CSV table of C-alpha atoms and ligand atoms in Angstrom, one decimal:
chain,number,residue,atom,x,y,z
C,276,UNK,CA,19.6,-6.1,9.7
C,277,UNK,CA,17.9,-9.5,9.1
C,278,UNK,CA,15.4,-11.0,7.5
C,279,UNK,CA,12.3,-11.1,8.1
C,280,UNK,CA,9.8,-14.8,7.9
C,281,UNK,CA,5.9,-15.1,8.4
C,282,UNK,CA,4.7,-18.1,8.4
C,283,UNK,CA,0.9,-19.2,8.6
C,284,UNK,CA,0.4,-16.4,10.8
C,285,UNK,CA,-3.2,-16.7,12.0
C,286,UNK,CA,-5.1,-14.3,14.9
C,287,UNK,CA,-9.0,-15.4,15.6
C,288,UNK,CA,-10.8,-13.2,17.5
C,289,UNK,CA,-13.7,-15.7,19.1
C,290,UNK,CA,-15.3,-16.8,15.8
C,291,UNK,CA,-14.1,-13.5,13.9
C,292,UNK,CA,-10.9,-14.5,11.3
C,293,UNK,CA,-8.5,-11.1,11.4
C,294,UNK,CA,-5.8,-12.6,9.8
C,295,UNK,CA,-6.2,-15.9,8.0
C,296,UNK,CA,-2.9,-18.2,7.4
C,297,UNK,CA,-0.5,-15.2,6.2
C,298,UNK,CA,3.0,-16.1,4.9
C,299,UNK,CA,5.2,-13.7,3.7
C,300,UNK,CA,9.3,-13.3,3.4
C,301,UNK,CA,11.2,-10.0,3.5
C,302,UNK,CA,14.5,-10.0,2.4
C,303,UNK,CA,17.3,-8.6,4.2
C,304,UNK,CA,17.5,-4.5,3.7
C,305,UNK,CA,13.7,-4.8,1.5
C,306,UNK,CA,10.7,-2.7,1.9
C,307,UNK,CA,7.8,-4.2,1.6
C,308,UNK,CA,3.9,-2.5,1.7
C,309,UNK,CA,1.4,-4.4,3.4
C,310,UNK,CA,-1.8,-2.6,1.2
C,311,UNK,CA,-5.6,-3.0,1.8
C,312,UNK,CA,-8.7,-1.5,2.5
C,313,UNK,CA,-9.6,-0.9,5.8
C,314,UNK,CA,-10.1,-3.9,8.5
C,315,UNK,CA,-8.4,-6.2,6.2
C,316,UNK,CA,-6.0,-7.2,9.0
C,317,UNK,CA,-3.0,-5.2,8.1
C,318,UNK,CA,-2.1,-3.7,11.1
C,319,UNK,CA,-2.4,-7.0,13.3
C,320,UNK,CA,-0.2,-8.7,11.2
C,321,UNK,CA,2.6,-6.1,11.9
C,322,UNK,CA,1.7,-5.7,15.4
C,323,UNK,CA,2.4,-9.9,15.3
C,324,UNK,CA,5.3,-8.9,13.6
C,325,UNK,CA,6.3,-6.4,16.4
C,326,UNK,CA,5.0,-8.5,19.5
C,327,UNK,CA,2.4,-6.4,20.8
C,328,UNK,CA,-0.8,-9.1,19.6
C,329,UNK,CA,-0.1,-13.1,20.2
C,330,UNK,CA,-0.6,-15.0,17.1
C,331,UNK,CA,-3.3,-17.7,17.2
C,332,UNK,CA,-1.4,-19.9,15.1
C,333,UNK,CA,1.8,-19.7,13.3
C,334,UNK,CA,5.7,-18.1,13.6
C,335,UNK,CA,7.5,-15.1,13.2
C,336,UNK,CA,11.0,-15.8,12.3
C,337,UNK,CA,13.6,-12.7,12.0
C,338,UNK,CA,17.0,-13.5,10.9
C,339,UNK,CA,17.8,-17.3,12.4
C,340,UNK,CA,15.3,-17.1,15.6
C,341,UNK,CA,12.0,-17.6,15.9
C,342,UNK,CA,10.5,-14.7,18.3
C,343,UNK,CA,6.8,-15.7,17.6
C,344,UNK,CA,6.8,-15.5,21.6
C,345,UNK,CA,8.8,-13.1,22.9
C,346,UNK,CA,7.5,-9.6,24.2
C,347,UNK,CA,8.2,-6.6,22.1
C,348,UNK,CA,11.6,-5.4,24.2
C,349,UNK,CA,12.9,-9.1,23.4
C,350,UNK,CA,13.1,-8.7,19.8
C,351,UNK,CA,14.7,-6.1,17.6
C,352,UNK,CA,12.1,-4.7,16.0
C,353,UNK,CA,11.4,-0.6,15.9
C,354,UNK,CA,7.4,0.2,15.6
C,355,UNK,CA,6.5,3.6,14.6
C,356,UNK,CA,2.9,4.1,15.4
C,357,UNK,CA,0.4,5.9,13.5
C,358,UNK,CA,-0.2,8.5,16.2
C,359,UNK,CA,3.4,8.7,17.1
C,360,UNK,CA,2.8,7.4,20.3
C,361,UNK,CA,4.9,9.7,21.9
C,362,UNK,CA,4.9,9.9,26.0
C,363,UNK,CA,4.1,13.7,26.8
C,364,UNK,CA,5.7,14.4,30.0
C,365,UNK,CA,9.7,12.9,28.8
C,366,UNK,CA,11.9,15.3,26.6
C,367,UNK,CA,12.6,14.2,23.3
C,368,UNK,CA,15.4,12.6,24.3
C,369,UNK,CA,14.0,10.9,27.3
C,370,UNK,CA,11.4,9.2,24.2
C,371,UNK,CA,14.0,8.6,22.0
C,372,UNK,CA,16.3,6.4,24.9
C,373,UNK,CA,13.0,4.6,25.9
C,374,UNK,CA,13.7,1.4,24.1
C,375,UNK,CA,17.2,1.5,25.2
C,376,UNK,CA,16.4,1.4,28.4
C,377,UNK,CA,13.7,-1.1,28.4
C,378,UNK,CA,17.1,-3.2,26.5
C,379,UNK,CA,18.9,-1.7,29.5
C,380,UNK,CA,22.0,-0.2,27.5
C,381,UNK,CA,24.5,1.4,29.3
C,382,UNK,CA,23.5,5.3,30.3
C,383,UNK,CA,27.2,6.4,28.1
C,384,UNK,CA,26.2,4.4,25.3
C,385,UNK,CA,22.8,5.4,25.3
C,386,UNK,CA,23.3,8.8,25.1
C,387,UNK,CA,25.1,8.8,22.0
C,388,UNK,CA,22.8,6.7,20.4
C,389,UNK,CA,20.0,8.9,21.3
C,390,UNK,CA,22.1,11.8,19.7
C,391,UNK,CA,22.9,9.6,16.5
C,392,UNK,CA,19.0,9.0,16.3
C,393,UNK,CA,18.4,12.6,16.6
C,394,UNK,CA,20.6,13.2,13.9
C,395,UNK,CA,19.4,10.7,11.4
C,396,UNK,CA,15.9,12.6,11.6
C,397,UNK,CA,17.9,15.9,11.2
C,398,UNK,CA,16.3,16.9,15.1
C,399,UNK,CA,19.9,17.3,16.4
C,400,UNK,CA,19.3,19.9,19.1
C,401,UNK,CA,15.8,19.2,19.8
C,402,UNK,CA,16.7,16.7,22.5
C,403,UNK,CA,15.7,18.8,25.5
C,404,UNK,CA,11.6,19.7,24.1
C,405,UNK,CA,8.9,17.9,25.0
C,406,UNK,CA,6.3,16.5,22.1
C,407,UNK,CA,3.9,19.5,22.3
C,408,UNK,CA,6.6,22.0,21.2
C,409,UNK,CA,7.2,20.2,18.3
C,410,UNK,CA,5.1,20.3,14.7
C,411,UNK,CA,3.3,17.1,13.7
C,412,UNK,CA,6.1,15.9,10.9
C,413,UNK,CA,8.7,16.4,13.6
C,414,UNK,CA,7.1,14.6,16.2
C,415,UNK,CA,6.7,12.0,13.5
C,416,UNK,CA,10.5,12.0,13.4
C,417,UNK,CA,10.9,11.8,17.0
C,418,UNK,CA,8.8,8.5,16.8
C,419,UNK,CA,11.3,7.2,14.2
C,420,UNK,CA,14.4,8.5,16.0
C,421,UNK,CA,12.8,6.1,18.7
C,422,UNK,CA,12.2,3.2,16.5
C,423,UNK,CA,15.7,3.3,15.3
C,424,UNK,CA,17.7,4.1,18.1
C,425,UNK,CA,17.6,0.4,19.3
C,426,UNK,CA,19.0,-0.3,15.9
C,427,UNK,CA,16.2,-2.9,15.2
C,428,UNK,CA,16.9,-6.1,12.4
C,429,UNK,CA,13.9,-4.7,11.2
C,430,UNK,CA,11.2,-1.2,11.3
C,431,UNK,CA,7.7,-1.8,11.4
C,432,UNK,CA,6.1,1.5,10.4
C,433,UNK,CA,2.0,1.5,10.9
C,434,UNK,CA,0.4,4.2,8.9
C,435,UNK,CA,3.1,6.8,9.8
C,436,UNK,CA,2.3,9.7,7.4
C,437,UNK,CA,-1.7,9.6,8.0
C,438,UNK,CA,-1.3,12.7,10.7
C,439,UNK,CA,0.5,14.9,8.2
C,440,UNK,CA,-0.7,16.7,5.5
C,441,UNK,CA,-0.4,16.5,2.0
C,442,UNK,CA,2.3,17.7,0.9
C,443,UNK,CA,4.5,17.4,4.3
C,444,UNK,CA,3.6,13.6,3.8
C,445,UNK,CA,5.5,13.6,0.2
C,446,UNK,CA,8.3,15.3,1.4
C,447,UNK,CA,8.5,12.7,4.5
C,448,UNK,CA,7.8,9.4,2.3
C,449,UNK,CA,11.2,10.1,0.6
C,450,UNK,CA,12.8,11.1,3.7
C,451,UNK,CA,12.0,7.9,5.3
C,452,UNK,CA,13.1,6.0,1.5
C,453,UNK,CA,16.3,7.6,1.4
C,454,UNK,CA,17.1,6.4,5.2
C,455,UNK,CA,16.1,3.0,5.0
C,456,UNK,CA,18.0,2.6,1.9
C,457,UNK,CA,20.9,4.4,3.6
C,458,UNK,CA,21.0,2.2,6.7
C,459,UNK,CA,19.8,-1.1,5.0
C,460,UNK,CA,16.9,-1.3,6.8
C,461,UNK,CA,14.5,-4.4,6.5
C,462,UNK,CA,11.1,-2.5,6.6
C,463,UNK,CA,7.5,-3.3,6.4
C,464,UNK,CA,5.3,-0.3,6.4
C,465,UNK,CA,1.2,-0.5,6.8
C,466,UNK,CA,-0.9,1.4,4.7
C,467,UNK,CA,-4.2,2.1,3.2
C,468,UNK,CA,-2.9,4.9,0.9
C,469,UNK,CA,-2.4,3.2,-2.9
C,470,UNK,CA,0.2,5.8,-3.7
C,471,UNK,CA,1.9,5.9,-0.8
C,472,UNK,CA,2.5,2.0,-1.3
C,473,UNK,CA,3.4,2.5,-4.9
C,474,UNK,CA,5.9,5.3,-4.3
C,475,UNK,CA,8.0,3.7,-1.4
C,476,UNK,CA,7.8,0.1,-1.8
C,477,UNK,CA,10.5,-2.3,-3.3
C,478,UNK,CA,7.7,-4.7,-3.4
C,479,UNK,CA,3.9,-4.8,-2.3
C,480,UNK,CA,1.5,-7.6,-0.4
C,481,UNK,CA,-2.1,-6.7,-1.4
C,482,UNK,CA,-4.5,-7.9,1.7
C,483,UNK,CA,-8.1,-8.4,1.7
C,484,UNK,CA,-10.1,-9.9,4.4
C,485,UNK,CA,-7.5,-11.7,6.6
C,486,UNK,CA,-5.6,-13.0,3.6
C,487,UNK,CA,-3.3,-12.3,1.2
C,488,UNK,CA,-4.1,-12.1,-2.1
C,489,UNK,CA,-1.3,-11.1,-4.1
C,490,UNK,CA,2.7,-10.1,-3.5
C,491,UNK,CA,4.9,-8.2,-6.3
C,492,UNK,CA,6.3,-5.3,-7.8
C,493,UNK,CA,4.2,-2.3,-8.7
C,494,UNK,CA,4.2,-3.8,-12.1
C,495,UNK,CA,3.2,-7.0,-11.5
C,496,UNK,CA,0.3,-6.0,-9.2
C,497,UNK,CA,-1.2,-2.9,-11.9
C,498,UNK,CA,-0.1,-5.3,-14.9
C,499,UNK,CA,-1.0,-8.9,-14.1
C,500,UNK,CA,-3.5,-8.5,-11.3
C,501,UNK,CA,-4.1,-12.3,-10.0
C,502,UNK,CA,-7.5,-11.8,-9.7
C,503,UNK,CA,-10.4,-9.4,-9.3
C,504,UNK,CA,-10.1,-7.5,-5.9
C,505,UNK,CA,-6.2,-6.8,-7.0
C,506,UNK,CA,-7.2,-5.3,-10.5
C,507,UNK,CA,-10.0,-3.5,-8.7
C,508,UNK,CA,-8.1,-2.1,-5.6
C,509,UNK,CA,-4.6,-1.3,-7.6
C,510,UNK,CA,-5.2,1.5,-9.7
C,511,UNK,CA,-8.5,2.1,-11.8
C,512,UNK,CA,-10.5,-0.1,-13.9
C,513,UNK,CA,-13.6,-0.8,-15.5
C,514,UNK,CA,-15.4,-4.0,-15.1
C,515,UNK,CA,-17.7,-5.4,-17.3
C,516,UNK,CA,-20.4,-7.8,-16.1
C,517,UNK,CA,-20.8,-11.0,-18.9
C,518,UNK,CA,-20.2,-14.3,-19.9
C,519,UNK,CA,-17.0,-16.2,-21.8
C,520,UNK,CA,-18.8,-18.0,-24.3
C,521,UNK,CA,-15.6,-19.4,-25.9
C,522,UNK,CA,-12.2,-18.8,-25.7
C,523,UNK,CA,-11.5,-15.4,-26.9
C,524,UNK,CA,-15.3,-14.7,-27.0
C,525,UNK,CA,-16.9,-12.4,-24.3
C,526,UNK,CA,-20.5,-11.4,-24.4
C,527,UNK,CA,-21.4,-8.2,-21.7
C,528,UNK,CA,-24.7,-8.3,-19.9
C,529,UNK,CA,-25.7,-5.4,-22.4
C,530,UNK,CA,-25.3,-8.3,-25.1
C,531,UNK,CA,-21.8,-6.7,-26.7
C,532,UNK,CA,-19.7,-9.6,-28.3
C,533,UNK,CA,-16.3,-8.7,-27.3
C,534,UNK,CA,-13.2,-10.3,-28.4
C,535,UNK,CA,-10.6,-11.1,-25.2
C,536,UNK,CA,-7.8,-12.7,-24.8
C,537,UNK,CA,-8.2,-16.7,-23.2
C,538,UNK,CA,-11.1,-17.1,-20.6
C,539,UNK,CA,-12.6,-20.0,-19.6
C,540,UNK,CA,-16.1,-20.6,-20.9
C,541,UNK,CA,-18.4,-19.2,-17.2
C,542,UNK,CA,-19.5,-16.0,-16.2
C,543,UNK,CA,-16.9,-13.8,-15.8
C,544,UNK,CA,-16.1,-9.7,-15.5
C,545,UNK,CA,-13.9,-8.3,-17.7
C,546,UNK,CA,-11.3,-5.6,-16.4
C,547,UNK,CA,-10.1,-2.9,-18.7
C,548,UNK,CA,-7.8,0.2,-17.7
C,549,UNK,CA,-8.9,3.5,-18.2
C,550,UNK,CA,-5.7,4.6,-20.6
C,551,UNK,CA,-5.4,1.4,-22.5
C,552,UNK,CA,-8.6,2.1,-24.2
C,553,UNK,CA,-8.8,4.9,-27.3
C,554,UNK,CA,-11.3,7.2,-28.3
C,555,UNK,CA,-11.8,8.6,-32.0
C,556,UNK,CA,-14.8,10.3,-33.5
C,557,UNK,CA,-14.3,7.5,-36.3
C,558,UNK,CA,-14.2,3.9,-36.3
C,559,UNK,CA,-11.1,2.5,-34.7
C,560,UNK,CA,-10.5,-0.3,-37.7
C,561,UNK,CA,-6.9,-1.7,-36.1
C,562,UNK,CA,-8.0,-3.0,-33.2
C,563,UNK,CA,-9.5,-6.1,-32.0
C,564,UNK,CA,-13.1,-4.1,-30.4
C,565,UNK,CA,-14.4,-1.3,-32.0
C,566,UNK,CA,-17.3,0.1,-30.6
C,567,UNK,CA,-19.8,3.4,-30.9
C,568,UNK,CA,-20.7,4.9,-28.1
C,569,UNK,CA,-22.3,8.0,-26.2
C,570,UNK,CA,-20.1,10.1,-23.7
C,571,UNK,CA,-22.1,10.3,-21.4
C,572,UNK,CA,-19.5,12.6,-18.4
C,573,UNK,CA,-16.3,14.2,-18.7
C,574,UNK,CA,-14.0,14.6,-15.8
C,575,UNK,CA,-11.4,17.3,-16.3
C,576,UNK,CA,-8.0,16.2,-14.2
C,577,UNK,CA,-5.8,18.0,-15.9
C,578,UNK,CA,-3.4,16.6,-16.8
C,579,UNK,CA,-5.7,13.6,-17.9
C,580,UNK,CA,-9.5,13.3,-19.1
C,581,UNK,CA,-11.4,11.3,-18.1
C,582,UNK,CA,-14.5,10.5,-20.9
C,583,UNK,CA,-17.5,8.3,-19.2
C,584,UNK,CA,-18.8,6.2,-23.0
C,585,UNK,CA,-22.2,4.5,-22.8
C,586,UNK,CA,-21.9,1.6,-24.7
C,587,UNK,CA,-25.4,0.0,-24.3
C,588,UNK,CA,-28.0,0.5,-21.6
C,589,UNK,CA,-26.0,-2.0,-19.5
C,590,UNK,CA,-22.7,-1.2,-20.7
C,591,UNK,CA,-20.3,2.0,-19.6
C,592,UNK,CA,-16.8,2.2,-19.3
C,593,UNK,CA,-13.9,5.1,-18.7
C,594,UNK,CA,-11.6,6.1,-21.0
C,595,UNK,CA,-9.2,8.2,-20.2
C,596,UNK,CA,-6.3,10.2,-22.6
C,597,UNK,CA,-3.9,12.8,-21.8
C,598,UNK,CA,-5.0,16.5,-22.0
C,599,UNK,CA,-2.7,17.2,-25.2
C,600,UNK,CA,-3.3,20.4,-26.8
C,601,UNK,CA,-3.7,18.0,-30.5
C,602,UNK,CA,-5.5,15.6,-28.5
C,603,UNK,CA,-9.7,14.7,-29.2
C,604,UNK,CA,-11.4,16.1,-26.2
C,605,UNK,CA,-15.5,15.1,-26.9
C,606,UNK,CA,-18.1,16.8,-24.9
C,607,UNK,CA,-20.9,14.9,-23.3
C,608,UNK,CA,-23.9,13.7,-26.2
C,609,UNK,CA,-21.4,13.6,-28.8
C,610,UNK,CA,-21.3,10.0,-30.6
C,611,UNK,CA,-17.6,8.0,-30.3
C,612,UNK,CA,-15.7,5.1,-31.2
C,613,UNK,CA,-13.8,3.4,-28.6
C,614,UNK,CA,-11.6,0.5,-29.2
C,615,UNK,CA,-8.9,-1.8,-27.5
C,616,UNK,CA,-6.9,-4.6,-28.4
C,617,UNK,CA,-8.1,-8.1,-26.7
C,618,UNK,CA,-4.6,-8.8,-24.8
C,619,UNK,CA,-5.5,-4.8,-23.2
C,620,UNK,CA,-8.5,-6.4,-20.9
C,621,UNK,CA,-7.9,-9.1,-18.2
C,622,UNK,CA,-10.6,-11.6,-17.7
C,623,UNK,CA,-11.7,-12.6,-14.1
C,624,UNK,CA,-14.0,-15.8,-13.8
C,625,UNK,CA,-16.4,-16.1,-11.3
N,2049,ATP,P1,-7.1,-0.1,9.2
N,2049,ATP,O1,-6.5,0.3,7.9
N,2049,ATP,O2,-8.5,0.4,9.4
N,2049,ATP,O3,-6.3,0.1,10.4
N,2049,ATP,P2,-6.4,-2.9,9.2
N,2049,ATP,O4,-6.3,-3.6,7.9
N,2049,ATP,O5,-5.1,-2.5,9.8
N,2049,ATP,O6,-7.4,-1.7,9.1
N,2049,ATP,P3,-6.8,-4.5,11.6
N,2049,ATP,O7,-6.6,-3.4,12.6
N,2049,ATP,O8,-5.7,-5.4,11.4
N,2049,ATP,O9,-7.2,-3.9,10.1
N,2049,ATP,O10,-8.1,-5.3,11.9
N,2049,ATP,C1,-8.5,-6.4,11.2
N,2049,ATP,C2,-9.9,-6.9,11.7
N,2049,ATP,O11,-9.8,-7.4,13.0
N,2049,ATP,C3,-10.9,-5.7,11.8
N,2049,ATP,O12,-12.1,-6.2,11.3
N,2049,ATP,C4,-11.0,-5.4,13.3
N,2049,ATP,O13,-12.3,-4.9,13.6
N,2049,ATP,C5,-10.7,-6.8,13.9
N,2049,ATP,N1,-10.1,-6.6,15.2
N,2049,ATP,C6,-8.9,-6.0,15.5
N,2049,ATP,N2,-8.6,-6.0,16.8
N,2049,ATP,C7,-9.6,-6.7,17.4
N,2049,ATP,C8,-9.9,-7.1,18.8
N,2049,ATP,N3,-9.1,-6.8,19.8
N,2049,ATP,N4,-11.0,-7.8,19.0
N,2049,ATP,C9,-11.9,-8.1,18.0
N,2049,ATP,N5,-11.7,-7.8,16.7
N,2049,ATP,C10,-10.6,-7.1,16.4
């Protein structure tokens, strides 16, 4: 295993910015999520990482080398693609020894890693079928089996549980934790999929538009968004469109005088989570807002409720509180209080 070093990675395509002057380290035996919305350059960062796109400008460093220019068979990195990738006509053995061959290992050695591989993904036996006899989550393992036969310094994994379905995808996303943290694998995994990320990441790099915007823990990243994409991508939020007028002072575009905490004086939007705001059919005296409103929708989830509150014509936010059977459950017309303290929201200047 080794470490894994990005630094100012950049790939222009003609005028067009994909990936914008990335850095990144993964430490030795980490997994790390790369997490964004679509065409926010995710996948051509890895595929830098793997070899198979040239940078434009910058290095990839794993352990003490930099292999910014070598082809894919020259470094040790596994890729498993999101389609598997898998060559149709070779047994699942002959797929699994394809990158030991392309590294030219000898054919005694190779077979026993190809049977090793096989047996990490629990497909011990399987060696002689070709992909189409196989189910979608075990040709998913074959393309692992593949990926870690070579025993890379580090997996690259590129969407590899958007073929499966639901629930096969949960039982796989520990699967793969529980190996990677059994071999000590340095792993960076692509994905578009918020829980996914949340679930299997040690720590997560939140991407937007060629660039990265934030790096942390699930915590971090859900807690102290660094600014407004991250609080709007990780989890759910409500924004409010307004103005700091002071420090401490927010007014919304509906005219509600709001008290936050810090802020510089600016137009701004301020960010509040759905479950850090409470709902009462009375004032809400202890807190720092306390405001009547109008539910206006009410999502049943559940487990949770989600309660749409009109707060003025240009004000509406989402509370949300946990279907308890003591719990206040409004129904859409009926008049509410909501309330949070300042420190709940986040303020995001513009
Ligand atoms: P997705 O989740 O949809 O796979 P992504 O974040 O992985 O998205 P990338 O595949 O890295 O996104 O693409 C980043 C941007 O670069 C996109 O806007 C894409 O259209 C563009 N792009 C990728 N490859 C090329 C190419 N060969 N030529 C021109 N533009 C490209």
């Amino acid at each position: 295993m080794a470490r894994l070093d990005i630094q100012n990675l950049v790939k222009r395509y003609g005028d067009f910015h994909a990936v914008k002057d990335v850095s990144l380290s993964v430490a030795d035996g980490e997994f790390v999520v790369l997490l964004g919305p679509s065409g926010c350059g995710k996948t051509t960062t890895l595929r830098m990482v793997a070899g198979f796109i040239e940078p434009t400008a910058g290095q990839v460093r794993l352990g003490d080398g930099d292999v910014t220019l070598l082809p894919p068979w020259r470094r040790n990195t596994g890729m498993v693609f999101q389609s598997y990738a898998l060559f149709p006509h070779l047994t699942v053995a002959q797929n699994v020894a394809f990158g030991l061959e392309m590294r030219k290992v000898p054919k005694a050695d190779m077979e026993k890693r190809v049977e090793e591989a096989l047996a990490l993904v629990r497909l011990s036996g399987y060696g002689a079928r070709l992909p189409r006899q196989l189910s979608g989550g075990q040709q998913q393992r074959v393309a692992l089996a593949r990926a870690l036969a070579i025993r890379p310094d580090v997996l690259l994994l590129d969407e590899p549980l958007s073929n499966l379905d639901a629930k096969l995808r949960q039982e796989v996303r520990v699967e793969i934790r529980e190996l990677q943290r059994q071999l000590g694998l340095t792993t960076v995994m692509v994905t578009h999929d918020q829980e996914e990320a949340l679930t299997m990441a040690d720590r997560l790099v939140v991407m937007n538009e060629g660039t990265v915007h934030q790096v942390g823990s699930q915590r971090d990243l859900y807690e102290r968004p660094a600014d407004r994409f991250v609080a709007g991508f990780v989890g759910r939020t409500t924004f409010l469109a307004g103005t700091v007028e002071s420090a401490g002072r927010f007014r919304t575009e509906g005219g509600l005088g709001l008290a936050v905490a810090g802020g510089t004086p600016g137009k701004a939007a301020l960010s509040l989570r759905p479950e850090r705001i409470e709902i009462a059919p009375a004032p809400l005296p202890g807190l720092d807002n306390d405001l009547p409103g109008t539910v206006e929708f009410v999502s049943y989830l559940g487990a949770q409720i989600d309660i749409h509150v009109r707060l003025s014509p240009a004000d509406r936010l989402v509370v949300q509180v946990a279907n308890r059977a003591d719990g206040f459950s409004p129904e859409v017309g009926q008049q509410v209080h909501v309330g949070w303290r300042a420190s709940a929201g986040q303020v995001f200047g513009e």
